[in-house]
Amino acid sequence: MKNIALLDYGSGNIRSAQRALEHVGARVTVTSDPTTVLEADGLLVPGVGAFDACMRGLRAVHGPRLIGERLAGGRPVMGICVGMQILFDTGIEHGVTSQGCGEWPGSVEKLQAKVLPHMGWNTVETPEDSEMFAGITPEDRFYFVHSYGVRSWELTGDGLTTAPKVAWSTHENDRFVAAVDNGALWATQFHPEKSGDVGLKLLRNWVQSL
């Protein structure tokens, strides 16, 4: 049984994520203890609310450093919703730019849509050969609730490293990053823990990859 550290930094969707991971066979510890975070088989970073508030909470428990240390050693990390957004360079909300963890280049910005938040079930354009989306079809739907997203992707492979596998979704006519499968670092804009059987399948894929 794989040991998952679920990072507790004051963000919202802790319990539903814990239950979903336990359902797919993981042993879950809700914690901000650095040793536990670094030694776990996998680290899950949740996130609900504003980018800047999540970053303040994350810094209070040394989250950016712990995420960076795990990834430097090739140890898996997964971010969900704002837990994905904070992995990028910056977040821009109400004209204010906040610094993220900088694991990926790019900015989180308001979606260009008449109806916000983007809330409900939506399909995802899945990349080929993605371990994250193994066994998941283009017709499957995931649960989203967000007004901000990453609307462009800047990182490619350099010949020595494999290019990240990026999934996309669209709200009204605005296309945004729905998920990223990047070696030890996975992330989803949608909530797999609230996405029924298909979300559990994705989380099972992650746990089995650890």
CSV table of C-alpha atoms in Angstrom, one decimal:
chain,number,residue,atom,x,y,z
A,1,MET,CA,0.0,0.0,0.0
A,2,LYS,CA,1.4,3.4,-1.0
A,3,ASN,CA,1.7,6.2,1.5
A,4,ILE,CA,0.3,9.5,0.4
A,5,ALA,CA,1.0,12.8,2.2
A,6,LEU,CA,-2.0,15.1,1.7
A,7,LEU,CA,-0.6,18.6,2.3
A,8,ASP,CA,-2.5,20.5,4.9
A,9,TYR,CA,-2.0,24.2,4.4
A,10,GLY,CA,-5.4,25.6,5.1
A,11,SER,CA,-6.9,24.9,1.7
A,12,GLY,CA,-10.4,23.4,1.3
A,13,ASN,CA,-10.8,20.0,-0.4
A,14,ILE,CA,-8.8,17.9,2.0
A,15,ARG,CA,-11.4,15.4,3.2
A,16,SER,CA,-13.0,14.5,-0.1
A,17,ALA,CA,-9.5,14.0,-1.6
A,18,GLN,CA,-8.5,11.9,1.4
A,19,ARG,CA,-11.6,9.6,1.0
A,20,ALA,CA,-11.0,9.3,-2.8
A,21,LEU,CA,-7.4,8.3,-2.3
A,22,GLU,CA,-8.3,5.8,0.4
A,23,HIS,CA,-10.9,4.4,-1.9
A,24,VAL,CA,-8.3,3.5,-4.6
A,25,GLY,CA,-6.1,1.8,-2.1
A,26,ALA,CA,-3.7,4.4,-0.7
A,27,ARG,CA,-2.8,5.1,3.0
A,28,VAL,CA,-3.3,8.8,3.5
A,29,THR,CA,-1.8,11.1,6.1
A,30,VAL,CA,-3.1,14.7,6.2
A,31,THR,CA,0.0,16.7,7.3
A,32,SER,CA,2.3,19.6,7.0
A,33,ASP,CA,5.2,17.9,8.8
A,34,PRO,CA,8.2,18.3,6.5
A,35,THR,CA,9.7,14.9,7.2
A,36,THR,CA,6.4,13.1,6.5
A,37,VAL,CA,5.9,15.2,3.3
A,38,LEU,CA,9.4,14.4,2.0
A,39,GLU,CA,9.3,10.7,2.8
A,40,ALA,CA,5.9,9.8,1.5
A,41,ASP,CA,5.5,7.8,-1.7
A,42,GLY,CA,3.4,10.6,-3.2
A,43,LEU,CA,2.5,14.2,-2.2
A,44,LEU,CA,-1.0,15.5,-3.1
A,45,VAL,CA,-1.4,19.3,-3.1
A,46,PRO,CA,-5.1,20.4,-2.9
A,47,GLY,CA,-6.3,23.9,-3.5
A,48,VAL,CA,-9.5,25.9,-3.4
A,49,GLY,CA,-10.1,29.6,-3.6
A,50,ALA,CA,-7.8,32.4,-4.6
A,51,PHE,CA,-4.3,31.9,-6.0
A,52,ASP,CA,-2.7,34.5,-3.6
A,53,ALA,CA,-4.3,33.1,-0.5
A,54,CYS,CA,-3.3,29.6,-1.4
A,55,MET,CA,0.3,30.7,-1.9
A,56,ARG,CA,0.3,32.4,1.5
A,57,GLY,CA,-0.9,29.3,3.1
A,58,LEU,CA,1.6,27.2,1.2
A,59,ARG,CA,4.5,29.4,2.2
A,60,ALA,CA,3.5,29.2,5.8
A,61,VAL,CA,4.2,25.5,5.8
A,62,HIS,CA,7.3,25.7,3.5
A,63,GLY,CA,5.3,24.1,0.7
A,64,PRO,CA,7.2,25.5,-2.3
A,65,ARG,CA,10.5,24.3,-0.8
A,66,LEU,CA,9.0,20.8,0.0
A,67,ILE,CA,7.5,20.5,-3.5
A,68,GLY,CA,10.8,21.5,-5.1
A,69,GLU,CA,12.8,19.1,-2.9
A,70,ARG,CA,10.6,16.2,-3.8
A,71,LEU,CA,10.7,17.0,-7.5
A,72,ALA,CA,14.5,17.4,-7.5
A,73,GLY,CA,14.7,13.9,-6.2
A,74,GLY,CA,12.2,12.6,-8.8
A,75,ARG,CA,9.6,11.9,-6.0
A,76,PRO,CA,6.0,12.2,-7.2
A,77,VAL,CA,3.8,15.3,-6.6
A,78,MET,CA,0.2,15.9,-7.8
A,79,GLY,CA,-1.7,19.1,-7.6
A,80,ILE,CA,-5.5,19.6,-7.8
A,81,CYS,CA,-7.4,22.7,-8.9
A,82,VAL,CA,-5.6,25.7,-7.4
A,83,GLY,CA,-3.1,23.1,-6.3
A,84,MET,CA,-2.3,22.9,-10.0
A,85,GLN,CA,-2.4,26.6,-10.6
A,86,ILE,CA,0.2,27.4,-7.9
A,87,LEU,CA,2.8,25.2,-9.7
A,88,PHE,CA,3.1,27.9,-12.4
A,89,ASP,CA,5.2,31.1,-12.3
A,90,THR,CA,2.4,33.6,-11.6
A,91,GLY,CA,-1.3,34.1,-10.9
A,92,ILE,CA,-3.0,37.3,-11.9
A,93,GLU,CA,-6.3,38.1,-10.1
A,94,HIS,CA,-8.0,41.5,-10.0
A,95,GLY,CA,-4.9,43.1,-11.5
A,96,VAL,CA,-2.6,41.8,-8.8
A,97,THR,CA,0.2,39.4,-9.8
A,98,SER,CA,1.3,36.8,-7.3
A,99,GLN,CA,4.3,34.6,-7.5
A,100,GLY,CA,3.7,30.8,-7.7
A,101,CYS,CA,6.0,27.9,-7.2
A,102,GLY,CA,7.6,28.3,-10.6
A,103,GLU,CA,7.7,24.6,-11.5
A,104,TRP,CA,6.2,25.4,-14.9
A,105,PRO,CA,6.4,28.6,-16.9
A,106,GLY,CA,3.1,30.4,-17.5
A,107,SER,CA,0.5,32.5,-15.8
A,108,VAL,CA,-2.9,31.8,-14.3
A,109,GLU,CA,-5.4,34.4,-15.5
A,110,LYS,CA,-9.2,34.9,-15.7
A,111,LEU,CA,-11.0,32.9,-18.3
A,112,GLN,CA,-12.4,34.8,-21.2
A,113,ALA,CA,-16.0,33.8,-20.9
A,114,LYS,CA,-19.4,35.4,-20.2
A,115,VAL,CA,-20.4,32.9,-17.5
A,116,LEU,CA,-18.1,32.4,-14.6
A,117,PRO,CA,-17.2,30.3,-12.8
A,118,HIS,CA,-16.8,27.4,-15.2
A,119,MET,CA,-18.8,24.9,-13.0
A,120,GLY,CA,-19.9,21.4,-13.9
A,121,TRP,CA,-18.9,18.4,-16.0
A,122,ASN,CA,-16.8,18.8,-19.1
A,123,THR,CA,-14.8,16.7,-21.5
A,124,VAL,CA,-11.0,16.9,-21.8
A,125,GLU,CA,-8.8,16.7,-24.8
A,126,THR,CA,-6.4,14.0,-23.6
A,127,PRO,CA,-2.8,13.6,-24.9
A,128,GLU,CA,-1.6,10.4,-26.4
A,129,ASP,CA,0.2,7.9,-24.3
A,130,SER,CA,-0.5,9.7,-21.0
A,131,GLU,CA,-0.2,7.5,-18.0
A,132,MET,CA,-2.5,9.9,-16.2
A,133,PHE,CA,-5.4,9.2,-18.6
A,134,ALA,CA,-4.8,5.5,-19.2
A,135,GLY,CA,-8.2,3.8,-19.5
A,136,ILE,CA,-10.0,7.1,-19.8
A,137,THR,CA,-11.9,8.0,-23.1
A,138,PRO,CA,-12.4,11.4,-24.8
A,139,GLU,CA,-16.1,11.1,-23.9
A,140,ASP,CA,-15.5,10.9,-20.2
A,141,ARG,CA,-16.3,14.0,-18.2
A,142,PHE,CA,-14.6,15.6,-15.2
A,143,TYR,CA,-16.0,18.0,-12.6
A,144,PHE,CA,-14.6,21.6,-12.9
A,145,VAL,CA,-15.3,24.7,-10.7
A,146,HIS,CA,-13.0,27.7,-11.4
A,147,SER,CA,-12.8,31.1,-13.0
A,148,TYR,CA,-9.1,31.2,-13.7
A,149,GLY,CA,-6.8,29.0,-15.7
A,150,VAL,CA,-3.7,28.6,-17.7
A,151,ARG,CA,-4.6,29.7,-21.3
A,152,SER,CA,-1.2,29.0,-23.0
A,153,TRP,CA,1.5,26.4,-22.6
A,154,GLU,CA,5.2,27.4,-23.0
A,155,LEU,CA,7.2,24.3,-22.0
A,156,THR,CA,8.4,21.7,-24.6
A,157,GLY,CA,10.9,18.9,-24.6
A,158,ASP,CA,14.5,19.9,-25.2
A,159,GLY,CA,15.7,16.7,-26.8
A,160,LEU,CA,17.1,15.4,-23.5
A,161,THR,CA,13.8,15.5,-21.6
A,162,THR,CA,10.3,14.4,-22.7
A,163,ALA,CA,7.8,17.1,-23.4
A,164,PRO,CA,5.0,17.3,-20.8
A,165,LYS,CA,1.8,15.7,-21.9
A,166,VAL,CA,-0.8,18.5,-21.7
A,167,ALA,CA,-4.6,18.0,-21.6
A,168,TRP,CA,-7.0,20.8,-22.6
A,169,SER,CA,-10.6,21.7,-22.0
A,170,THR,CA,-12.8,24.6,-23.3
A,171,HIS,CA,-15.4,26.8,-21.5
A,172,GLU,CA,-17.5,28.7,-24.0
A,173,ASN,CA,-14.8,29.5,-26.6
A,174,ASP,CA,-11.9,29.8,-24.2
A,175,ARG,CA,-9.4,26.9,-24.2
A,176,PHE,CA,-7.3,26.3,-21.0
A,177,VAL,CA,-5.0,23.7,-19.6
A,178,ALA,CA,-7.0,20.9,-17.9
A,179,ALA,CA,-4.2,18.7,-16.7
A,180,VAL,CA,-0.5,18.0,-17.1
A,181,ASP,CA,1.4,14.7,-17.0
A,182,ASN,CA,5.1,15.7,-16.6
A,183,GLY,CA,7.1,12.8,-15.2
A,184,ALA,CA,7.0,13.0,-11.4
A,185,LEU,CA,4.7,16.0,-11.5
A,186,TRP,CA,1.1,15.6,-12.3
A,187,ALA,CA,-1.7,18.1,-11.9
A,188,THR,CA,-5.4,18.6,-12.8
A,189,GLN,CA,-7.5,21.8,-13.0
A,190,PHE,CA,-10.6,19.7,-12.5
A,191,HIS,CA,-11.4,17.8,-9.3
A,192,PRO,CA,-10.8,14.1,-9.8
A,193,GLU,CA,-12.0,13.4,-6.2
A,194,LYS,CA,-15.4,14.9,-7.2
A,195,SER,CA,-15.6,13.3,-10.7
A,196,GLY,CA,-17.1,9.9,-9.8
A,197,ASP,CA,-15.7,6.7,-11.3
A,198,VAL,CA,-13.6,8.4,-13.9
A,199,GLY,CA,-11.9,10.6,-11.3
A,200,LEU,CA,-11.2,7.6,-9.2
A,201,LYS,CA,-9.7,5.9,-12.2
A,202,LEU,CA,-7.3,8.8,-12.7
A,203,LEU,CA,-6.3,8.8,-9.0
A,204,ARG,CA,-5.8,5.1,-9.2
A,205,ASN,CA,-3.5,5.6,-12.2
A,206,TRP,CA,-1.5,8.0,-10.1
A,207,VAL,CA,-1.3,5.8,-7.0
A,208,GLN,CA,-0.3,2.8,-9.1
A,209,SER,CA,2.5,4.9,-10.8
A,210,LEU,CA,4.2,5.6,-7.5
